[in-house]
Amino acid sequence: MRLEELNPRVCDCNYCGANPASIISTPNMSVDFVGSGVSIEQNGDRLANFYHCKGCKALLAVGRDINGQLRGAVNANLLQDMNKLGPPIQIQPRLLSANEKLERWNQLWGLLSGLEKTRQ
């Protein structure tokens, strides 16, 4: 999939307001993170993990174990070519039930690797 075909999602919750990000994902994406350390935070209903770089504190990704796989979305603000992305879409996951969130994430998120093993 080309970047032009992706529309970043921007959440309006308090956590995302304090940690600005534009999140992108496709079910077929696979992202491998490399680095020396990740801090993991949770928000609100504690359904998802927010992965931050220990060095610069930037939000790298949001994810969750779904059916034995770490699935998630990445922060498009960190992409060199983020200007090629489609227009952002405002989202309000706080209005969804826990089951609705999990169902939606399972449909939208791709595979993430390298985050848990670098946790320090």
CSV table of C-alpha atoms in Angstrom, one decimal:
chain,number,residue,atom,x,y,z
A,1,MET,CA,0.0,0.0,0.0
A,2,ARG,CA,1.3,3.5,-0.9
A,3,LEU,CA,1.5,6.3,1.7
A,4,GLU,CA,-1.0,8.3,-0.3
A,5,GLU,CA,-3.6,5.6,0.3
A,6,LEU,CA,-3.3,5.9,4.1
A,7,ASN,CA,-5.2,8.4,6.2
A,8,PRO,CA,-3.7,9.0,9.6
A,9,ARG,CA,-6.1,8.7,12.5
A,10,VAL,CA,-6.0,11.4,15.2
A,11,CYS,CA,-7.6,10.5,18.5
A,12,ASP,CA,-9.2,13.2,20.7
A,13,CYS,CA,-8.7,11.6,24.1
A,14,ASN,CA,-6.7,13.3,26.9
A,15,TYR,CA,-3.7,10.9,26.6
A,16,CYS,CA,-3.4,11.5,22.8
A,17,GLY,CA,-3.8,15.2,23.4
A,18,ALA,CA,-0.8,15.1,25.7
A,19,ASN,CA,1.1,12.8,23.3
A,20,PRO,CA,0.2,14.1,19.9
A,21,ALA,CA,0.3,11.5,17.2
A,22,SER,CA,-1.2,10.6,13.8
A,23,ILE,CA,-1.7,6.8,13.8
A,24,ILE,CA,-1.5,4.7,10.7
A,25,SER,CA,-1.9,1.0,10.1
A,26,THR,CA,-3.1,-1.6,7.7
A,27,PRO,CA,-3.9,-5.2,8.6
A,28,ASN,CA,-1.1,-6.4,6.3
A,29,MET,CA,1.6,-4.1,7.7
A,30,SER,CA,4.5,-5.6,9.6
A,31,VAL,CA,6.8,-3.2,11.5
A,32,ASP,CA,10.0,-4.2,13.3
A,33,PHE,CA,11.3,-1.7,15.8
A,34,VAL,CA,15.0,-1.7,16.7
A,35,GLY,CA,16.6,0.3,19.5
A,36,SER,CA,17.9,0.2,23.0
A,37,GLY,CA,14.8,0.9,25.1
A,38,VAL,CA,11.0,1.4,25.1
A,39,SER,CA,8.8,2.6,27.9
A,40,ILE,CA,5.3,1.3,28.0
A,41,GLU,CA,2.3,3.3,29.3
A,42,GLN,CA,-1.4,2.6,29.5
A,43,ASN,CA,-4.4,4.9,29.4
A,44,GLY,CA,-8.0,4.9,30.5
A,45,ASP,CA,-9.4,1.4,30.1
A,46,ARG,CA,-5.9,-0.1,29.9
A,47,LEU,CA,-6.8,-2.1,26.8
A,48,ALA,CA,-3.8,-0.8,24.7
A,49,ASN,CA,-0.1,-0.2,25.4
A,50,PHE,CA,1.5,3.0,24.3
A,51,TYR,CA,5.2,2.5,23.3
A,52,HIS,CA,7.5,5.5,23.8
A,53,CYS,CA,11.2,5.8,22.9
A,54,LYS,CA,13.2,5.9,26.2
A,55,GLY,CA,15.6,8.3,24.6
A,56,CYS,CA,13.5,11.0,23.0
A,57,LYS,CA,10.1,10.1,24.7
A,58,ALA,CA,8.3,10.2,21.3
A,59,LEU,CA,5.2,7.9,21.0
A,60,LEU,CA,6.3,5.2,18.6
A,61,ALA,CA,3.2,3.0,18.4
A,62,VAL,CA,0.1,1.8,20.1
A,63,GLY,CA,-0.6,-1.9,20.4
A,64,ARG,CA,-2.0,-4.9,22.1
A,65,ASP,CA,-1.7,-8.6,22.1
A,66,ILE,CA,-4.5,-10.0,19.9
A,67,ASN,CA,-4.8,-13.7,19.5
A,68,GLY,CA,-1.2,-14.2,20.6
A,69,GLN,CA,0.3,-11.6,18.3
A,70,LEU,CA,1.4,-8.0,19.1
A,71,ARG,CA,-0.9,-5.9,16.8
A,72,GLY,CA,-0.8,-2.2,16.5
A,73,ALA,CA,-0.5,1.1,14.7
A,74,VAL,CA,2.5,3.4,14.3
A,75,ASN,CA,2.9,7.2,14.8
A,76,ALA,CA,3.0,8.7,11.3
A,77,ASN,CA,4.5,11.9,12.7
A,78,LEU,CA,7.8,10.1,12.8
A,79,LEU,CA,7.8,9.2,9.1
A,80,GLN,CA,10.2,11.0,6.8
A,81,ASP,CA,7.5,11.1,4.1
A,82,MET,CA,4.5,11.8,6.3
A,83,ASN,CA,3.5,14.7,3.9
A,84,LYS,CA,2.6,12.0,1.4
A,85,LEU,CA,-0.2,10.7,3.6
A,86,GLY,CA,-3.8,11.3,2.9
A,87,PRO,CA,-5.8,13.8,5.0
A,88,PRO,CA,-6.1,13.0,8.7
A,89,ILE,CA,-9.3,11.5,10.1
A,90,GLN,CA,-10.5,12.4,13.6
A,91,ILE,CA,-11.5,9.4,15.8
A,92,GLN,CA,-13.1,9.0,19.2
A,93,PRO,CA,-12.4,5.5,20.5
A,94,ARG,CA,-13.4,6.6,24.0
A,95,LEU,CA,-17.0,6.3,22.7
A,96,LEU,CA,-16.6,2.6,21.9
A,97,SER,CA,-17.1,-0.3,24.3
A,98,ALA,CA,-14.1,-2.5,25.1
A,99,ASN,CA,-15.3,-5.2,22.8
A,100,GLU,CA,-15.9,-2.7,20.0
A,101,LYS,CA,-12.4,-1.4,20.4
A,102,LEU,CA,-10.8,-4.9,20.3
A,103,GLU,CA,-12.9,-5.8,17.2
A,104,ARG,CA,-11.9,-2.6,15.4
A,105,TRP,CA,-8.2,-2.9,16.3
A,106,ASN,CA,-8.2,-6.5,15.1
A,107,GLN,CA,-9.5,-5.3,11.7
A,108,LEU,CA,-7.2,-2.2,11.3
A,109,TRP,CA,-3.9,-3.0,13.1
A,110,GLY,CA,-0.9,-4.7,11.6
A,111,LEU,CA,1.9,-6.7,13.3
A,112,LEU,CA,4.5,-5.1,15.5
A,113,SER,CA,7.7,-6.7,16.6
A,114,GLY,CA,10.8,-5.6,18.6
A,115,LEU,CA,8.9,-3.6,21.2
A,116,GLU,CA,8.6,-6.0,24.1
A,117,LYS,CA,12.1,-7.3,23.8
A,118,THR,CA,13.6,-3.8,24.1
A,119,ARG,CA,11.7,-2.8,27.2
A,120,GLN,CA,14.0,-1.6,29.9
